[in-house]
Short mmCIF file of C-alpha atoms and ligand atoms in Angstrom, two decimals:
data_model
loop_
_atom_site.label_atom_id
_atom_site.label_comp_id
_atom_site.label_asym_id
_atom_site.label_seq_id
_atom_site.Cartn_x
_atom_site.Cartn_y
_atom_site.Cartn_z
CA UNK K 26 4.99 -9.67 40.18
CA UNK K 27 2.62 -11.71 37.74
CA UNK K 28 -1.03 -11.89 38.36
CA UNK K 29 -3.19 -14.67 38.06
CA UNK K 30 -6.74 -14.04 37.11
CA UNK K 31 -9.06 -17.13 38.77
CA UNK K 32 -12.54 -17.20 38.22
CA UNK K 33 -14.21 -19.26 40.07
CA UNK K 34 -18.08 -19.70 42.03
CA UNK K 35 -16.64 -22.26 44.72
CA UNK K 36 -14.87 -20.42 47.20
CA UNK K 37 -13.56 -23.46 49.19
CA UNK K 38 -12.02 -24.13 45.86
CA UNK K 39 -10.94 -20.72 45.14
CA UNK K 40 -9.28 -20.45 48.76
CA UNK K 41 -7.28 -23.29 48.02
CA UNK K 42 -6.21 -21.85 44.79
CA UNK K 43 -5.38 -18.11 45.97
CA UNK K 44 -3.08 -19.82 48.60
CA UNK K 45 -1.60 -22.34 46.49
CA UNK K 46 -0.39 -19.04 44.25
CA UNK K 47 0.64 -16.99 47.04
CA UNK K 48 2.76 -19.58 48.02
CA UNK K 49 4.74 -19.86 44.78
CA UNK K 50 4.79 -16.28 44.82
CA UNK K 51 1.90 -14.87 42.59
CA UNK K 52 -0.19 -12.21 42.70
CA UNK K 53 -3.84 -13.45 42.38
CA UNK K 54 -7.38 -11.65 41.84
CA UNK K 55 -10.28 -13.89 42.75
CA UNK K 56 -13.76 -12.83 40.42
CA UNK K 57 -16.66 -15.21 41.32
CA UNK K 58 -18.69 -14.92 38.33
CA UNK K 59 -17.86 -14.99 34.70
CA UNK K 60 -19.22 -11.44 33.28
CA UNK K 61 -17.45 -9.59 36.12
CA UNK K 62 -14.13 -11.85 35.71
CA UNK K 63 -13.85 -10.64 32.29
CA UNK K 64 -14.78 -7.38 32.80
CA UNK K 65 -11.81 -7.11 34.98
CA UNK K 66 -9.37 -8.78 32.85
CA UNK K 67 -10.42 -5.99 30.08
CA UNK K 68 -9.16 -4.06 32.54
CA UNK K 69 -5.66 -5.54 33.75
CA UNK K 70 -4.84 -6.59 30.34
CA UNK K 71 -1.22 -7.08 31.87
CA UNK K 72 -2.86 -10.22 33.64
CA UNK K 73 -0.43 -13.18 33.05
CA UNK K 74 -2.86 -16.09 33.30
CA UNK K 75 -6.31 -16.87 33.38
CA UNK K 76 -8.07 -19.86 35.60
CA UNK K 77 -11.62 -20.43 34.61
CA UNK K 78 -13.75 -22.60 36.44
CA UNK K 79 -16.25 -24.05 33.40
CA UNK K 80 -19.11 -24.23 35.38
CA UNK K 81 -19.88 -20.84 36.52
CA UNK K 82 -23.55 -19.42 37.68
CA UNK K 83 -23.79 -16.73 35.09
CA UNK K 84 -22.45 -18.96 32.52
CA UNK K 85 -20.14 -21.40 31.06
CA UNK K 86 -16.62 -21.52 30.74
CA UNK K 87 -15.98 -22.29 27.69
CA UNK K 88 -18.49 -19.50 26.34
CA UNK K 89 -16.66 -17.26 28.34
CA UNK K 90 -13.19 -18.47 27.00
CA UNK K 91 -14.48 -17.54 23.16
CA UNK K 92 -15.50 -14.04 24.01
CA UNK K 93 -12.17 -13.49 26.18
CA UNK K 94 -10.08 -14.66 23.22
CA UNK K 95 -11.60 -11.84 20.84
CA UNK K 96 -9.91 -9.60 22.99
CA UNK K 97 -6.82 -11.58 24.42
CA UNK K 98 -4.70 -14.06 24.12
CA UNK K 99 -4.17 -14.81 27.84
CA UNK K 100 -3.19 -18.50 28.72
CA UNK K 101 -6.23 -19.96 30.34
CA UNK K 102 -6.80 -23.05 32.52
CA UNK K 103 -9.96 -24.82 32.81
CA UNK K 104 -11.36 -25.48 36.25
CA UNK K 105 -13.78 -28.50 35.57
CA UNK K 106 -15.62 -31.18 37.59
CA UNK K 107 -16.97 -33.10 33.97
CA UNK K 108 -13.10 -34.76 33.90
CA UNK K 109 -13.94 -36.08 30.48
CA UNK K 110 -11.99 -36.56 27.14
CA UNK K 111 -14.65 -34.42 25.12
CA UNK K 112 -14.47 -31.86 27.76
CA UNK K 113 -10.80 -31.78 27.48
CA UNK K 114 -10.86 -31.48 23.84
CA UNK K 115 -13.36 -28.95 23.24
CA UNK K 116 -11.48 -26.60 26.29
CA UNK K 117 -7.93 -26.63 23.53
CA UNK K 118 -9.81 -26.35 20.58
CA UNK K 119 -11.61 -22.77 21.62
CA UNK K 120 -8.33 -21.06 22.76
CA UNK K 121 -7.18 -22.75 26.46
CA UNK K 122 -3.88 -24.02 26.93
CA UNK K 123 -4.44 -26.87 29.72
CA UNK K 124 -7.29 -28.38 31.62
CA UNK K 125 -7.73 -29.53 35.31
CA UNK K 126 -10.22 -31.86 36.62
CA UNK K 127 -11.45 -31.33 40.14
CA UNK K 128 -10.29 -32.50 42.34
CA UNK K 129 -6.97 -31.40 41.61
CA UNK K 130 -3.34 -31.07 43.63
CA UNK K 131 -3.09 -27.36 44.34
CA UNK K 132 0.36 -28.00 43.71
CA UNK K 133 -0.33 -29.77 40.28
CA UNK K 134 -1.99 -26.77 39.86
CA UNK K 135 0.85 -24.33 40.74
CA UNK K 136 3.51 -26.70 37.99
CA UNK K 137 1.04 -26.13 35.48
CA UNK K 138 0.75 -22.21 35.44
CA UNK K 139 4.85 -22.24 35.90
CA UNK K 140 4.83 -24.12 33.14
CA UNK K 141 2.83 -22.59 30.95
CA UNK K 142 4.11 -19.21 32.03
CA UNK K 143 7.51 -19.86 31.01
CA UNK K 144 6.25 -21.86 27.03
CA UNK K 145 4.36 -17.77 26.82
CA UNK K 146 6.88 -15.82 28.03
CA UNK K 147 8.79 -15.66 24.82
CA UNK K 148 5.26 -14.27 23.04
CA UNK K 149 4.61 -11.96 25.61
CA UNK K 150 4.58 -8.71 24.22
CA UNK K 151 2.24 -9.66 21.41
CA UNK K 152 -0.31 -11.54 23.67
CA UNK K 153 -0.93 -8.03 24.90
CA UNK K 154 -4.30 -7.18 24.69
CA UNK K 155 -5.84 -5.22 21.22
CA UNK K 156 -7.59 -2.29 22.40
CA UNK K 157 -7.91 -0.87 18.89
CA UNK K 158 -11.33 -1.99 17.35
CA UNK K 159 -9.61 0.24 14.07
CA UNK K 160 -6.00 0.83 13.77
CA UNK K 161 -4.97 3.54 10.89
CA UNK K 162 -1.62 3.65 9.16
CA UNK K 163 -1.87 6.86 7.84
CA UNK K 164 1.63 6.48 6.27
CA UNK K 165 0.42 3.65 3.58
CA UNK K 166 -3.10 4.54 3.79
CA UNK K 167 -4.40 1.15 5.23
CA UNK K 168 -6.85 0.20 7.86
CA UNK K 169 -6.99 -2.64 10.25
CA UNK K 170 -10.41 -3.92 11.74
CA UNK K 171 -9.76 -6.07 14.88
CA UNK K 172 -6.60 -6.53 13.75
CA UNK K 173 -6.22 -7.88 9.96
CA UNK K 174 -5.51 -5.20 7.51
CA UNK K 175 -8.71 -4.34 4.96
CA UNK K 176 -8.31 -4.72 1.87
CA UNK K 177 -9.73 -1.32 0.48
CA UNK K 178 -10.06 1.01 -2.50
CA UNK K 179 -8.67 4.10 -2.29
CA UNK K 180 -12.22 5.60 -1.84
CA UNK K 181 -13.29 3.26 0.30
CA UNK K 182 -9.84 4.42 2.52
CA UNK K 183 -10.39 7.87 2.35
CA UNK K 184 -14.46 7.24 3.30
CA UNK K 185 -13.43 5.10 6.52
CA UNK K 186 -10.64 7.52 7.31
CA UNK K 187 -13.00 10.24 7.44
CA UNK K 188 -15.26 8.46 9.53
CA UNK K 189 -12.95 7.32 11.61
CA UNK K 190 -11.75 10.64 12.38
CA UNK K 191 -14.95 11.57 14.93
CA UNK K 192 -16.60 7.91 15.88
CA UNK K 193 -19.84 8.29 16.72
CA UNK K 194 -20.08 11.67 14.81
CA UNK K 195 -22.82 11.32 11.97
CA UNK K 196 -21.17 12.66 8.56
CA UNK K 197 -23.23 13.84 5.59
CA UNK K 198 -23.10 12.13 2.39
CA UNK K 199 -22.23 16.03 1.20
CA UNK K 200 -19.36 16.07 4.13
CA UNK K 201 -18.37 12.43 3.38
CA UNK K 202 -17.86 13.52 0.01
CA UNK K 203 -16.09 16.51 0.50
CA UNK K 204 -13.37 14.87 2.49
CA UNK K 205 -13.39 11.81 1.14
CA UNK K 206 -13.63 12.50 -2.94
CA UNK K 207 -11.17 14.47 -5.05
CA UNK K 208 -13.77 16.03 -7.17
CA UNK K 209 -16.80 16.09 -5.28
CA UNK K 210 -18.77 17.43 -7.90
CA UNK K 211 -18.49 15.05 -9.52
CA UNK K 212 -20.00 12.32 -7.18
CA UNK K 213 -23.33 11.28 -6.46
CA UNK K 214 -24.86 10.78 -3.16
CA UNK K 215 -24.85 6.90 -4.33
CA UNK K 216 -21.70 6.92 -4.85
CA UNK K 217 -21.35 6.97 -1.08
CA UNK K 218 -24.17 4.45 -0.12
CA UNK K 219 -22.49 2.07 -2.60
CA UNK K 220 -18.96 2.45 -0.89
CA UNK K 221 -20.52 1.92 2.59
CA UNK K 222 -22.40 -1.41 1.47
CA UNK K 223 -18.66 -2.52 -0.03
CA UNK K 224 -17.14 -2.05 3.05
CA UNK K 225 -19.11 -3.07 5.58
CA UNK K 226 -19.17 -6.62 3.87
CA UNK K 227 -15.71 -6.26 4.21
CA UNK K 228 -16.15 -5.61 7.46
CA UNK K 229 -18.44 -8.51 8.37
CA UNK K 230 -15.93 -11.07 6.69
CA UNK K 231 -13.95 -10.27 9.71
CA UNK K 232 -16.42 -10.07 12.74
CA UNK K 233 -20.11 -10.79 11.36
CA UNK K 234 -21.78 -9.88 14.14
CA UNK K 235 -20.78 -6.59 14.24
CA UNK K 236 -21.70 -3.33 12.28
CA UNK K 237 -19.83 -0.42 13.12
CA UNK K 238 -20.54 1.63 10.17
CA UNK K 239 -24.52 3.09 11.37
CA UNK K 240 -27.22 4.69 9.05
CA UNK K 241 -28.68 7.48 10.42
CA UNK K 242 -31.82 8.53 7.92
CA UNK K 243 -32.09 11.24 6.23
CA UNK K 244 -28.40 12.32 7.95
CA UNK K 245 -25.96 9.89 7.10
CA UNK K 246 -23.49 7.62 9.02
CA UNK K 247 -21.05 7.44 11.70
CA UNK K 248 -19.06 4.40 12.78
CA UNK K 249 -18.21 3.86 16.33
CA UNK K 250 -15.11 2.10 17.96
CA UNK K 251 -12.27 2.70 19.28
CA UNK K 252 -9.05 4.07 16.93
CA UNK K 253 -5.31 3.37 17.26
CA UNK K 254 -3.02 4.67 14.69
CA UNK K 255 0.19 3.18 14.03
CA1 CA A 322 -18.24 -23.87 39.61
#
């Protein structure tokens, strides 16, 4: 059975929704606020739609719909009382895939997530969630970061491999070296600082706001996240 996610504050609204679903058959989960909504979705990343109310009391919608589409690619509905053009627009053009003005026909409602259900279904398997913050492919020696392949040296590979080996585990620049360099000797403790600076712009070209790769002073670095390999 599918599940419908709706998050929603209103539960006269929300009642009307769960039933409408059961009726056609769906499994629902009702979340009241936004945070805990998506918290569960990271969860049940087998969830098969997504019903977000915009105006919710820890936060808006459409806020909520740009963090939830880092991580998925669920087909969401927006829930909104501002029936407006603008509204509309904005909702499409930051990830959902259809917009209902309250009041709406439950039963509208219901024709819209069969709808929409059935355009996805093809697509399916690769809306499924990304759990991977790094994927390695150990076979060509490539990395992905959130899911776009990095374009790296081959020192810059080996140096993120090793890393990613034991997130969270601080590495030496000695250590880093050892693993990551042919000749070792040969290397500087520079050379490392210099490759970490490369690719954590790298990095940031992809997801600014985030810096895996930590300094640890006087120690050296770790990177946290979660791996996949492939
Ligand atoms: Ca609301």
């Amino acid at each position: 059975m599918q599940t419908i996610l709706l998050i929603e504050d209103e539960s006269a609204i929300a009642d009307m929704v769960l039933y409408a679903l059961k009726s056609e058959g769906f499994d629902s989960e009702w979340q009241r606020l936004g945070r805990e909504g998506i918290d569960w979705l990271q969860q049940h990343p087998e969830t098969a739609l997504l019903i977000l109310d915009i105006g919710l009391p820890d936060g808006n919608g459409f806020e909520f719909c740009k963090e939830i589409r880092r991580f998925s690619s669920i087909p969401i509905i927006f829930l909104t009382a501002r029936n407006d053009e603008v509204d509309r627009i904005v909702g499409l053009e930051i990830g959902g895939d259809d917009y209902m003005g309250k009041p709406f026909s439950p039963r509208e409602l219901t024709a819209r997530v069969k709808a929409i259900l059935k355009r996805s279904l093809p697509q399916k398997d690769q809306s499924a969630i990304e759990p991977c913050t790094f994927r390695i492919d150990f076979g060509r020696c490539r990395i992905q970061y959130h899911g776009q392949w990095l374009d790296l040296t081959r020192y810059e590979y080996q140096l993120m491999k090793t890393l990613l080996q034991q997130p969270e585990r601080i590495f030496s620049r000695a250590q880093i070296m050892d693993q990551a360099w042919n000749e070792p000797e040969e290397s500087l403790d520079r050379v490392v600082d210099t490759h970490i600076k490369t690719i954590r712009a790298k990095l940031r070209q992809i997801r600014g706001e985030e810096n895996p790769i930590k300094t640890h002073r006087g120690m050296g670095y770790s990177i946290s996240g979660s791996v996949c390999e492939s």
